[in-house]
PDB file of C-alpha atoms in Angstrom:
ATOM      1  CA  MET M   9      -5.042  -5.966 -16.652  1.00 35.00           C
ATOM      2  CA  PRO M  10      -3.029  -3.552 -14.489  1.00 39.00           C
ATOM      3  CA  SER M  11       0.668  -4.210 -14.155  1.00 40.00           C
ATOM      4  CA  SER M  12       2.128  -6.065 -11.210  1.00 42.00           C
ATOM      5  CA  GLU M  13       3.517  -2.744  -9.955  1.00 47.00           C
ATOM      6  CA  GLY M  14       0.095  -1.961  -8.465  1.00 47.00           C
ATOM      7  CA  TYR M  15      -0.280  -5.422  -6.910  1.00 49.00           C
ATOM      8  CA  HIS M  16      -3.903  -5.472  -7.962  1.00 50.00           C
ATOM      9  CA  TYR M  17      -5.299  -7.903 -10.474  1.00 49.00           C
ATOM     10  CA  LEU M  18      -8.928  -7.450 -11.480  1.00 53.00           C
ATOM     11  CA  GLY M  19     -11.114 -10.343 -10.363  1.00 60.00           C
ATOM     12  CA  GLU M  20      -8.418 -12.109  -8.363  1.00 70.00           C
ATOM     13  CA  SER M  21      -8.127 -12.685  -4.672  1.00 79.00           C
ATOM     14  CA  ALA M  22      -5.493 -10.910  -2.618  1.00 81.00           C
ATOM     15  CA  MET M  23      -3.626 -14.213  -2.312  1.00 84.00           C
ATOM     16  CA  GLU M  24      -3.584 -14.728  -6.089  1.00 86.00           C
ATOM     17  CA  ALA M  25      -2.422 -11.143  -6.611  1.00 85.00           C
ATOM     18  CA  MET M  26       0.321 -11.616  -4.020  1.00 86.00           C
ATOM     19  CA  ILE M  27       1.516 -14.814  -5.682  1.00 90.00           C
ATOM     20  CA  LYS M  28       1.653 -13.113  -9.079  1.00 89.00           C
ATOM     21  CA  ALA M  29       3.430 -10.065  -7.664  1.00 90.00           C
ATOM     22  CA  VAL M  30       6.093 -12.178  -5.939  1.00 91.00           C
ATOM     23  CA  ALA M  31       6.545 -14.324  -9.051  1.00 93.00           C
ATOM     24  CA  ASP M  32       6.856 -11.214 -11.247  1.00 93.00           C
ATOM     25  CA  LYS M  33       9.379  -9.521  -8.939  1.00 93.00           C
ATOM     26  CA  THR M  34      11.524 -12.590  -8.314  1.00 94.00           C
ATOM     27  CA  GLY M  35      11.212 -14.575 -11.535  1.00 95.00           C
ATOM     28  CA  ILE M  36      10.226 -17.641  -9.499  1.00 95.00           C
ATOM     29  CA  ASP M  37       7.581 -19.906 -11.023  1.00 96.00           C
ATOM     30  CA  PRO M  38       4.094 -18.983  -9.686  1.00 95.00           C
ATOM     31  CA  ALA M  39       3.429 -22.612  -8.726  1.00 95.00           C
ATOM     32  CA  MET M  40       6.494 -22.578  -6.450  1.00 96.00           C
ATOM     33  CA  VAL M  41       5.542 -19.189  -5.009  1.00 94.00           C
ATOM     34  CA  ALA M  42       2.042 -20.537  -4.259  1.00 93.00           C
ATOM     35  CA  LYS M  43       3.630 -23.258  -2.123  1.00 94.00           C
ATOM     36  CA  VAL M  44       5.767 -20.796  -0.152  1.00 92.00           C
ATOM     37  CA  VAL M  45       3.491 -17.777   0.368  1.00 88.00           C
ATOM     38  CA  PRO M  46       1.188 -19.413   2.960  1.00 88.00           C
ATOM     39  CA  SER M  47       4.192 -20.257   5.155  1.00 91.00           C
ATOM     40  CA  VAL M  48       5.562 -16.732   4.815  1.00 89.00           C
ATOM     41  CA  LEU M  49       2.179 -15.275   5.737  1.00 87.00           C
ATOM     42  CA  GLU M  50       1.961 -17.485   8.821  1.00 88.00           C
ATOM     43  CA  PHE M  51       5.426 -16.339   9.863  1.00 91.00           C
ATOM     44  CA  ILE M  52       4.440 -12.691   9.415  1.00 87.00           C
ATOM     45  CA  LYS M  53       1.121 -13.151  11.246  1.00 86.00           C
ATOM     46  CA  ASP M  54       2.949 -14.740  14.180  1.00 88.00           C
ATOM     47  CA  LYS M  55       5.031 -11.559  14.479  1.00 86.00           C
ATOM     48  CA  LEU M  56       2.057  -9.163  14.296  1.00 84.00           C
ATOM     49  CA  PRO M  57      -0.210  -8.100  17.142  1.00 85.00           C
ATOM     50  CA  ASP M  58      -3.425 -10.148  17.152  1.00 84.00           C
ATOM     51  CA  SER M  59      -5.511  -7.242  15.850  1.00 81.00           C
ATOM     52  CA  LEU M  60      -3.277  -6.783  12.806  1.00 84.00           C
ATOM     53  CA  ALA M  61      -3.035 -10.510  12.166  1.00 83.00           C
ATOM     54  CA  GLY M  62      -6.844 -10.620  12.132  1.00 83.00           C
ATOM     55  CA  GLN M  63      -6.962  -7.744   9.659  1.00 81.00           C
ATOM     56  CA  LEU M  64      -4.450  -9.527   7.455  1.00 80.00           C
ATOM     57  CA  ASP M  65      -6.648 -12.635   7.517  1.00 79.00           C
ATOM     58  CA  GLY M  66      -9.634 -10.473   6.555  1.00 78.00           C
ATOM     59  CA  LEU M  67      -7.742  -8.946   3.662  1.00 76.00           C
ATOM     60  CA  LEU M  68      -6.664 -12.345   2.362  1.00 75.00           C
ATOM     61  CA  ASP M  69     -10.209 -13.668   2.737  1.00 72.00           C
ATOM     62  CA  GLY M  70     -11.467 -10.868   0.505  1.00 67.00           C
ATOM     63  CA  ASP M  71     -12.759  -8.502   3.189  1.00 59.00           C
ATOM     64  CA  SER M  72     -13.182  -5.197   1.381  1.00 51.00           C
ATOM     65  CA  GLY M  73     -12.436  -3.304   4.593  1.00 51.00           C
ATOM     66  CA  GLY M  74      -8.794  -4.334   4.437  1.00 47.00           C
ATOM     67  CA  GLY M  75      -7.643  -1.401   2.315  1.00 52.00           C
ATOM     68  CA  ASP M  76      -5.868   0.415   5.115  1.00 55.00           C
ATOM     69  CA  ILE M  77      -4.035  -2.686   6.299  1.00 53.00           C
ATOM     70  CA  ALA M  78      -3.177  -3.573   2.695  1.00 55.00           C
ATOM     71  CA  ASP M  79      -1.521  -0.203   2.174  1.00 61.00           C
ATOM     72  CA  THR M  80       0.285  -0.434   5.496  1.00 58.00           C
ATOM     73  CA  LEU M  81       1.572  -3.936   4.799  1.00 58.00           C
ATOM     74  CA  LYS M  82       2.662  -3.011   1.283  1.00 59.00           C
ATOM     75  CA  LYS M  83       4.687  -0.089   2.610  1.00 59.00           C
ATOM     76  CA  GLY M  84       6.091  -2.013   5.569  1.00 57.00           C
ATOM     77  CA  LEU M  85       6.885  -5.237   3.758  1.00 60.00           C
ATOM     78  CA  GLY M  86       7.915  -3.814   0.388  1.00 56.00           C
ATOM     79  CA  GLY M  87      11.587  -4.200   1.271  1.00 55.00           C
ATOM     80  CA  LEU M  88      11.142  -7.931   1.756  1.00 56.00           C
ATOM     81  CA  LEU M  89      10.148  -8.240  -1.892  1.00 53.00           C
ATOM     82  CA  GLY M  90      12.794  -5.926  -3.209  1.00 54.00           C
ATOM     83  CA  GLY M  91      10.360  -2.996  -3.562  1.00 51.00           C
TER      84      GLY M  91
END
């Protein structure tokens, strides 16, 4: 399995990968992170333009076309996770 540095876990959803990445970076229990991440994502989506929020939803739902938005969000939000 690739390391958490790549934020990609083979066979897992984007949400599962995000939970693991946050847990790895912060040391917070994955079960606690899983409770918080949906609220954080809603907060972020509320701040994004509708078109980007829709792309974020697509990425989290497993839409394979979300690669560009995934890269953009990783770069733009990396500082929030200490990256």
